[in-house]
Amino acid sequence: MRSVRVLLALTIALPLGCIPSNVVADDQRAVMPEPDELVWSPAEAASLSGLYESVRIEGEIASGMWKVLYHFADNGDFSGAALILDEGGPAFQTLRGRYSLADGEIRLGEDAAPAKLDTAPDHLRLRTVDGTILLRRAGD
Amino acid sequence: MPKTLLAWIGLLALVALGLGTAAGLAVLNDRVRIVVQADGTPDAAALATAQLRDEVGQVQRDLRALADALTAGVQHLAAAQDEAAAAHAVTLGAQIQKLHAAHEQVSARVQGIVDGQRTLRAAFDDVATRALAAALLPASAQPHIDQSGADHPRADQPSDAVPTPPQPTALAVPVEPPPPAADAPPARRRSAFAFSLPSQAFRFDARQRFELLPSLSRVGFDAKSTLHDFTGVTSKLSGTVTLNLAAPGADCRGAIHVDAAALDTGLAGRNDAMREHLATAQHSEIVFAFESMTDVTVDAKELRTLGTVHGKLTIRGQTHDLTMQVRLHVDASRRVHAEGEAKVLLSAYGVPVPSQLGMIKMEDEVKIWIALQARSLGNAAESDR
């Protein structure tokens, strides 16, 4: 009887022994952001046209702005939608207007303060003292 | 005779002529200068005029050269001034932007302080009113101070009742109504990104409510067995936390709800066995509810907080106290990261410790861990305490 138990144990242990340990290391537990390996350069007007969605928002604006989309047209029109944390919770804001680009800065609206605008392949980056928005092309 | 007379007269005439000539030369000797020169040579006045003309011409040329040099110098100075002004303008612009950012931060803080003062003043007035009324009236006669205002028609609602003017009494205590601005939503500001953002920015030192982000969070456990060790992990979780990152203390509240059946150990068969042991059909959630935080260390500059969270862990329907060392920090996206781990005994929660024929078995003690990310939902309400 004892030999049967040993045999059974070995039968179970052999396949289990082939299974490697898969303990997650302490520094691998957190969800890590994708590394930013983009090469940025000052924006040119011709490179703006299209639909962009935010993939990262940093700085003071990040606490109130959760997600943003911009659409830039060739004729200088733009439209945007942003998920903003309001008093009653997150709510979308939408807007449209005209944008202008000069000296690597973009003005979203005629009376808006300028924001630094950089481009990388299929990406835009808007920067102000309030924060940075990294946008990825989401369509034409 | 006449010939002799004529001779004498002629001689006298010659003598007179000679004397006259000598006298004339004597008189004119100092007054007349005779210069002998060649024909066609200019005189002294002409020479002086020509010399003066040359000198004037030289002076004119010198003046012209000086004027040219002055013009070039002025132009150079103007260009240098333009460059300096442009550089100064850039520097001033950067300083203005910094000042603008600092001003907004200060404004937000001042607004928070003002709101706090108004709340405190309203609370103080309320307490003072109640205390004064209690002191002046017997219990049966104390006026009821209605905080809800349910018995009073609002100004924006019609009322059929004839309004009765307030009757002054000796016990009337003037209560200053709280300023309407205290309940008004904070002002919004228009950003360079074209959207109107709430003026209330994320604050490390304010009591705020945070929402867990499942897509950026993971919880799990590390287990040891006779043959190999393994980890179970899941992102299927939810929960909210309310705390002041700069002073968590006793005001730390919240809970993490984990879908127990979603824990994945990397092997389908092991997952099935785990669900059986955890009785996920009856107890679908593992819950860690925290109540306070002690041994707190805060680095406000780096936006980091360390401490020991005290709470209750519920597994398989059984609840026990749990303490966990937790590290909190705020990233560039204003998300709060929470990482920590603690050891628990499966047997304490009624979880059968897996064993194969008594030879291959899992250890009773497992290490549970959290790697969470949460974002602020704004300042916490009083009801969240």
CSV table of N, CA, C and O in Angstrom, one decimal, chain B residues 224-309:
chain,number,residue,atom,x,y,z
B,224,LYS,N,4.0,29.7,-1.9
B,224,LYS,CA,5.1,28.7,-2.0
B,224,LYS,C,4.5,27.3,-1.9
B,224,LYS,O,3.6,27.1,-1.0
B,225,SER,N,5.0,26.4,-2.7
B,225,SER,CA,4.6,25.0,-2.5
B,225,SER,C,5.9,24.1,-2.6
B,225,SER,O,7.0,24.6,-2.7
B,226,THR,N,5.7,22.8,-2.4
B,226,THR,CA,6.8,21.9,-2.3
B,226,THR,C,7.7,22.0,-3.5
B,226,THR,O,8.9,22.0,-3.5
B,227,LEU,N,7.0,22.0,-4.7
B,227,LEU,CA,7.8,21.9,-5.9
B,227,LEU,C,8.2,23.3,-6.5
B,227,LEU,O,9.2,23.5,-7.1
B,228,HIS,N,7.2,24.2,-6.5
B,228,HIS,CA,7.5,25.5,-7.1
B,228,HIS,C,6.7,26.6,-6.5
B,228,HIS,O,5.6,26.3,-5.9
B,229,ASP,N,7.1,27.8,-6.7
B,229,ASP,CA,6.3,29.0,-6.2
B,229,ASP,C,5.6,29.6,-7.3
B,229,ASP,O,5.9,29.5,-8.5
B,230,PHE,N,4.5,30.3,-7.0
B,230,PHE,CA,3.7,30.9,-8.0
B,230,PHE,C,3.0,32.1,-7.5
B,230,PHE,O,2.9,32.4,-6.3
B,231,THR,N,2.6,32.9,-8.5
B,231,THR,CA,1.9,34.2,-8.2
B,231,THR,C,0.5,34.1,-8.8
B,231,THR,O,0.3,33.7,-9.9
B,232,GLY,N,-0.5,34.6,-8.1
B,232,GLY,CA,-1.8,34.8,-8.6
B,232,GLY,C,-2.1,36.3,-8.7
B,232,GLY,O,-1.7,37.1,-7.8
B,233,VAL,N,-2.6,36.8,-9.8
B,233,VAL,CA,-2.7,38.2,-10.0
B,233,VAL,C,-4.0,38.6,-10.8
B,233,VAL,O,-4.5,37.7,-11.6
B,234,THR,N,-4.5,39.8,-10.6
B,234,THR,CA,-5.7,40.2,-11.3
B,234,THR,C,-5.8,41.7,-11.3
B,234,THR,O,-5.2,42.4,-10.4
B,235,SER,N,-6.4,42.3,-12.4
B,235,SER,CA,-6.7,43.7,-12.4
B,235,SER,C,-8.2,43.9,-12.3
B,235,SER,O,-8.6,45.1,-12.4
B,236,LYS,N,-8.9,42.9,-12.1
B,236,LYS,CA,-10.4,43.1,-11.9
B,236,LYS,C,-10.7,43.5,-10.5
B,236,LYS,O,-10.8,42.6,-9.6
B,237,LEU,N,-10.7,44.8,-10.3
B,237,LEU,CA,-10.8,45.3,-9.0
B,237,LEU,C,-11.5,46.7,-9.1
B,237,LEU,O,-11.6,47.2,-10.2
B,238,SER,N,-12.0,47.1,-8.0
B,238,SER,CA,-12.6,48.5,-7.9
B,238,SER,C,-12.5,49.0,-6.5
B,238,SER,O,-12.1,48.3,-5.6
B,239,GLY,N,-12.8,50.3,-6.4
B,239,GLY,CA,-12.8,50.8,-5.0
B,239,GLY,C,-12.5,52.3,-5.0
B,239,GLY,O,-12.0,52.9,-6.0
B,240,THR,N,-12.7,52.9,-3.9
B,240,THR,CA,-12.4,54.3,-3.7
B,240,THR,C,-11.7,54.5,-2.4
B,240,THR,O,-11.9,53.7,-1.5
B,241,VAL,N,-10.9,55.5,-2.3
B,241,VAL,CA,-10.2,55.8,-1.1
B,241,VAL,C,-10.3,57.3,-0.8
B,241,VAL,O,-10.3,58.1,-1.7
B,242,THR,N,-10.5,57.6,0.5
B,242,THR,CA,-10.5,59.0,0.9
B,242,THR,C,-9.4,59.2,1.9
B,242,THR,O,-9.4,58.6,3.0
B,243,LEU,N,-8.5,60.1,1.6
B,243,LEU,CA,-7.5,60.4,2.6
B,243,LEU,C,-6.8,61.8,2.2
B,243,LEU,O,-6.9,62.2,1.1
B,244,ASN,N,-6.1,62.3,3.2
B,244,ASN,CA,-5.2,63.4,2.9
B,244,ASN,C,-3.8,62.8,2.9
B,244,ASN,O,-3.3,62.3,3.8
B,245,LEU,N,-3.2,62.9,1.7
B,245,LEU,CA,-1.9,62.3,1.5
B,245,LEU,C,-0.8,62.9,2.4
B,245,LEU,O,0.1,62.2,2.8
B,246,ALA,N,-1.0,64.1,2.8
B,246,ALA,CA,0.0,64.8,3.6
B,246,ALA,C,-0.2,64.4,5.1
B,246,ALA,O,0.7,64.6,5.9
B,247,ALA,N,-1.4,63.9,5.5
B,247,ALA,CA,-1.7,63.6,6.8
B,247,ALA,C,-2.8,62.6,6.9
B,247,ALA,O,-4.0,62.9,7.2
B,248,PRO,N,-2.5,61.3,6.5
B,248,PRO,CA,-3.6,60.3,6.4
B,248,PRO,C,-4.2,60.0,7.8
B,248,PRO,O,-5.4,60.2,7.9
B,249,GLY,N,-3.4,59.7,8.8
B,249,GLY,CA,-3.9,59.5,10.1
B,249,GLY,C,-5.2,58.7,10.2
B,249,GLY,O,-5.3,57.6,9.5
B,250,ALA,N,-6.1,59.2,11.0
B,250,ALA,CA,-7.3,58.4,11.2
B,250,ALA,C,-8.4,58.7,10.2
B,250,ALA,O,-9.5,58.0,10.2
B,251,ASP,N,-8.2,59.6,9.3
B,251,ASP,CA,-9.2,60.0,8.3
B,251,ASP,C,-9.0,59.1,7.0
B,251,ASP,O,-9.6,59.5,6.0
B,252,CYS,N,-8.2,58.1,7.1
B,252,CYS,CA,-8.0,57.3,5.9
B,252,CYS,C,-9.1,56.3,5.8
B,252,CYS,O,-9.3,55.5,6.7
B,253,ARG,N,-9.9,56.4,4.7
B,253,ARG,CA,-11.0,55.5,4.5
B,253,ARG,C,-11.0,54.9,3.1
B,253,ARG,O,-10.6,55.6,2.2
B,254,GLY,N,-11.5,53.7,3.0
B,254,GLY,CA,-11.6,53.2,1.6
B,254,GLY,C,-11.6,51.7,1.6
B,254,GLY,O,-11.5,51.0,2.7
B,255,ALA,N,-11.8,51.1,0.4
B,255,ALA,CA,-11.8,49.6,0.3
B,255,ALA,C,-11.4,49.3,-1.1
B,255,ALA,O,-11.7,50.0,-2.1
B,256,ILE,N,-10.8,48.1,-1.2
B,256,ILE,CA,-10.4,47.5,-2.5
B,256,ILE,C,-11.3,46.2,-2.6
B,256,ILE,O,-11.2,45.4,-1.7
B,257,HIS,N,-12.0,46.2,-3.7
B,257,HIS,CA,-12.9,45.0,-3.9
B,257,HIS,C,-12.2,44.2,-5.1
B,257,HIS,O,-12.1,44.8,-6.2
B,258,VAL,N,-11.9,43.0,-4.9
B,258,VAL,CA,-11.2,42.2,-5.9
B,258,VAL,C,-12.1,41.0,-6.3
B,258,VAL,O,-12.7,40.4,-5.4
B,259,ASP,N,-12.2,40.8,-7.6
B,259,ASP,CA,-12.9,39.7,-8.1
B,259,ASP,C,-12.1,38.4,-7.9
B,259,ASP,O,-11.1,38.2,-8.6
B,260,ALA,N,-12.5,37.6,-6.9
B,260,ALA,CA,-11.7,36.5,-6.5
B,260,ALA,C,-11.5,35.5,-7.6
B,260,ALA,O,-10.4,34.9,-7.8
B,261,ALA,N,-12.6,35.3,-8.4
B,261,ALA,CA,-12.5,34.3,-9.5
B,261,ALA,C,-11.6,34.7,-10.6
B,261,ALA,O,-11.2,33.9,-11.5
B,262,ALA,N,-11.2,36.0,-10.7
B,262,ALA,CA,-10.4,36.5,-11.7
B,262,ALA,C,-8.9,36.3,-11.5
B,262,ALA,O,-8.1,36.6,-12.3
B,263,LEU,N,-8.5,35.9,-10.3
B,263,LEU,CA,-7.1,35.7,-10.0
B,263,LEU,C,-6.6,34.6,-10.9
B,263,LEU,O,-7.1,33.5,-11.1
B,264,ASP,N,-5.4,35.0,-11.5
B,264,ASP,CA,-4.8,34.1,-12.5
B,264,ASP,C,-3.4,33.7,-12.0
B,264,ASP,O,-2.6,34.5,-11.8
B,265,THR,N,-3.2,32.3,-11.9
B,265,THR,CA,-1.9,31.8,-11.5
B,265,THR,C,-1.1,31.4,-12.7
B,265,THR,O,0.0,30.9,-12.5
B,266,GLY,N,-1.6,31.4,-13.9
B,266,GLY,CA,-0.9,31.0,-15.0
B,266,GLY,C,-1.2,29.6,-15.5
B,266,GLY,O,-0.7,29.2,-16.6
B,267,LEU,N,-1.9,28.9,-14.7
B,267,LEU,CA,-2.3,27.5,-15.1
B,267,LEU,C,-3.8,27.3,-14.9
B,267,LEU,O,-4.3,27.6,-13.8
B,268,ALA,N,-4.5,26.9,-15.9
B,268,ALA,CA,-5.9,26.8,-15.9
B,268,ALA,C,-6.4,25.8,-14.8
B,268,ALA,O,-7.3,26.1,-14.0
B,269,GLY,N,-5.7,24.7,-14.7
B,269,GLY,CA,-6.1,23.7,-13.6
B,269,GLY,C,-5.9,24.2,-12.2
B,269,GLY,O,-6.7,24.0,-11.4
B,270,ARG,N,-4.8,25.0,-12.1
B,270,ARG,CA,-4.5,25.5,-10.7
B,270,ARG,C,-5.5,26.6,-10.4
B,270,ARG,O,-6.0,26.8,-9.3
B,271,ASN,N,-5.9,27.4,-11.4
B,271,ASN,CA,-7.0,28.4,-11.2
B,271,ASN,C,-8.3,27.7,-10.8
B,271,ASN,O,-9.0,28.3,-9.9
B,272,ASP,N,-8.6,26.6,-11.4
B,272,ASP,CA,-9.9,26.0,-11.0
B,272,ASP,C,-9.8,25.5,-9.6
B,272,ASP,O,-10.8,25.7,-8.8
B,273,ALA,N,-8.7,24.9,-9.2
B,273,ALA,CA,-8.5,24.5,-7.8
B,273,ALA,C,-8.6,25.6,-6.9
B,273,ALA,O,-9.2,25.5,-5.8
B,274,MET,N,-7.9,26.7,-7.2
B,274,MET,CA,-7.9,27.9,-6.4
B,274,MET,C,-9.4,28.4,-6.1
B,274,MET,O,-9.7,28.8,-5.0
B,275,ARG,N,-10.1,28.5,-7.2
B,275,ARG,CA,-11.5,29.0,-7.1
B,275,ARG,C,-12.3,28.1,-6.2
B,275,ARG,O,-13.2,28.5,-5.4
B,276,GLU,N,-12.0,26.8,-6.2
B,276,GLU,CA,-12.7,25.9,-5.3
B,276,GLU,C,-12.3,26.2,-3.9
B,276,GLU,O,-13.2,26.2,-3.0
B,277,HIS,N,-11.1,26.3,-3.7
B,277,HIS,CA,-10.6,26.6,-2.3
B,277,HIS,C,-11.1,27.9,-1.8
B,277,HIS,O,-11.4,28.1,-0.6
B,278,LEU,N,-11.2,28.9,-2.6
B,278,LEU,CA,-11.7,30.2,-2.2
B,278,LEU,C,-13.2,30.3,-2.2
B,278,LEU,O,-13.8,31.3,-1.8
B,279,ALA,N,-13.9,29.2,-2.7
B,279,ALA,CA,-15.3,29.2,-2.8
B,279,ALA,C,-15.9,30.4,-3.4
B,279,ALA,O,-16.7,31.1,-2.9
B,280,THR,N,-15.3,30.7,-4.6
B,280,THR,CA,-15.7,32.0,-5.3
B,280,THR,C,-17.2,32.0,-5.7
B,280,THR,O,-17.7,33.1,-5.9
B,281,ALA,N,-17.8,30.9,-5.9
B,281,ALA,CA,-19.2,30.8,-6.2
B,281,ALA,C,-20.0,31.5,-5.1
B,281,ALA,O,-21.0,32.1,-5.3
B,282,GLN,N,-19.6,31.3,-3.8
B,282,GLN,CA,-20.3,31.8,-2.7
B,282,GLN,C,-19.8,33.2,-2.3
B,282,GLN,O,-20.5,34.0,-1.7
B,283,HIS,N,-18.5,33.3,-2.4
B,283,HIS,CA,-17.8,34.5,-1.9
B,283,HIS,C,-17.0,35.1,-3.1
B,283,HIS,O,-15.8,34.8,-3.3
B,284,SER,N,-17.7,35.9,-3.9
B,284,SER,CA,-17.1,36.3,-5.1
B,284,SER,C,-16.0,37.4,-4.9
B,284,SER,O,-15.1,37.6,-5.8
B,285,GLU,N,-16.0,38.1,-3.8
B,285,GLU,CA,-15.1,39.2,-3.6
B,285,GLU,C,-14.1,39.0,-2.5
B,285,GLU,O,-14.5,38.4,-1.4
B,286,ILE,N,-12.9,39.4,-2.7
B,286,ILE,CA,-11.9,39.6,-1.6
B,286,ILE,C,-11.9,41.1,-1.3
B,286,ILE,O,-11.7,41.9,-2.3
B,287,VAL,N,-12.1,41.5,-0.1
B,287,VAL,CA,-12.2,42.9,0.2
B,287,VAL,C,-11.1,43.3,1.3
B,287,VAL,O,-11.0,42.6,2.3
B,288,PHE,N,-10.4,44.4,1.0
B,288,PHE,CA,-9.6,45.0,2.0
B,288,PHE,C,-10.1,46.4,2.3
B,288,PHE,O,-10.0,47.3,1.5
B,289,ALA,N,-10.7,46.5,3.5
B,289,ALA,CA,-11.2,47.8,3.9
B,289,ALA,C,-10.3,48.4,4.9
B,289,ALA,O,-10.0,47.8,5.9
B,290,PHE,N,-9.8,49.6,4.6
B,290,PHE,CA,-8.8,50.2,5.5
B,290,PHE,C,-9.5,51.4,6.3
B,290,PHE,O,-10.4,52.1,5.8
B,291,GLU,N,-9.0,51.5,7.5
B,291,GLU,CA,-9.6,52.5,8.5
B,291,GLU,C,-8.7,53.5,9.0
B,291,GLU,O,-9.1,54.6,9.4
B,292,SER,N,-7.4,53.3,9.0
B,292,SER,CA,-6.5,54.3,9.5
B,292,SER,C,-5.1,54.0,9.0
B,292,SER,O,-4.8,53.0,8.4
B,293,MET,N,-4.2,55.0,9.2
B,293,MET,CA,-2.8,54.8,8.8
B,293,MET,C,-1.9,55.4,9.9
B,293,MET,O,-2.2,56.5,10.4
B,294,THR,N,-1.0,54.6,10.3
B,294,THR,CA,-0.1,55.0,11.4
B,294,THR,C,1.4,55.0,10.9
B,294,THR,O,1.7,54.5,9.8
B,295,ASP,N,2.3,55.4,11.8
B,295,ASP,CA,3.7,55.4,11.5
B,295,ASP,C,4.0,56.1,10.1
B,295,ASP,O,4.7,55.6,9.3
B,296,VAL,N,3.3,57.3,10.0
B,296,VAL,CA,3.3,58.0,8.7
B,296,VAL,C,4.6,58.8,8.6
B,296,VAL,O,5.0,59.5,9.5
B,297,THR,N,5.2,58.7,7.4
B,297,THR,CA,6.3,59.6,7.0
B,297,THR,C,5.9,60.2,5.7
B,297,THR,O,5.6,59.6,4.7
B,298,VAL,N,6.0,61.6,5.7
B,298,VAL,CA,5.6,62.3,4.5
B,298,VAL,C,6.7,63.1,4.0
B,298,VAL,O,7.5,63.8,4.7
B,299,ASP,N,6.9,63.0,2.7
B,299,ASP,CA,7.8,63.9,1.9
B,299,ASP,C,7.0,64.7,1.0
B,299,ASP,O,6.7,64.3,-0.2
B,300,ALA,N,6.6,65.9,1.5
B,300,ALA,CA,5.7,66.7,0.6
B,300,ALA,C,6.4,67.2,-0.6
B,300,ALA,O,5.7,67.4,-1.6
B,301,LYS,N,7.7,67.4,-0.6
B,301,LYS,CA,8.4,67.9,-1.8
B,301,LYS,C,8.4,66.9,-2.9
B,301,LYS,O,8.2,67.2,-4.0
B,302,GLU,N,8.6,65.6,-2.5
B,302,GLU,CA,8.6,64.5,-3.5
B,302,GLU,C,7.2,63.9,-3.7
B,302,GLU,O,7.1,62.9,-4.4
B,303,LEU,N,6.2,64.4,-2.9
B,303,LEU,CA,4.9,63.9,-3.0
B,303,LEU,C,4.8,62.4,-2.7
B,303,LEU,O,4.2,61.6,-3.4
B,304,ARG,N,5.5,62.0,-1.6
B,304,ARG,CA,5.5,60.6,-1.1
B,304,ARG,C,5.0,60.5,0.3
B,304,ARG,O,5.3,61.4,1.1
B,305,THR,N,4.4,59.4,0.6
B,305,THR,CA,3.9,59.1,1.9
B,305,THR,C,4.2,57.6,2.2
B,305,THR,O,3.8,56.8,1.4
B,306,LEU,N,4.7,57.4,3.4
B,306,LEU,CA,4.9,56.0,3.8
B,306,LEU,C,4.1,55.8,5.1
B,306,LEU,O,3.9,56.7,5.9
B,307,GLY,N,3.6,54.6,5.3
B,307,GLY,CA,2.9,54.3,6.6
B,307,GLY,C,2.4,52.9,6.6
B,307,GLY,O,2.5,52.1,5.7
B,308,THR,N,1.7,52.7,7.7
B,308,THR,CA,1.1,51.4,8.0
B,308,THR,C,-0.4,51.5,8.0
B,308,THR,O,-0.9,52.2,8.8
B,309,VAL,N,-1.0,50.8,7.0
B,309,VAL,CA,-2.5,50.9,6.9
B,309,VAL,C,-3.1,49.8,7.8
B,309,VAL,O,-2.6,48.7,7.8
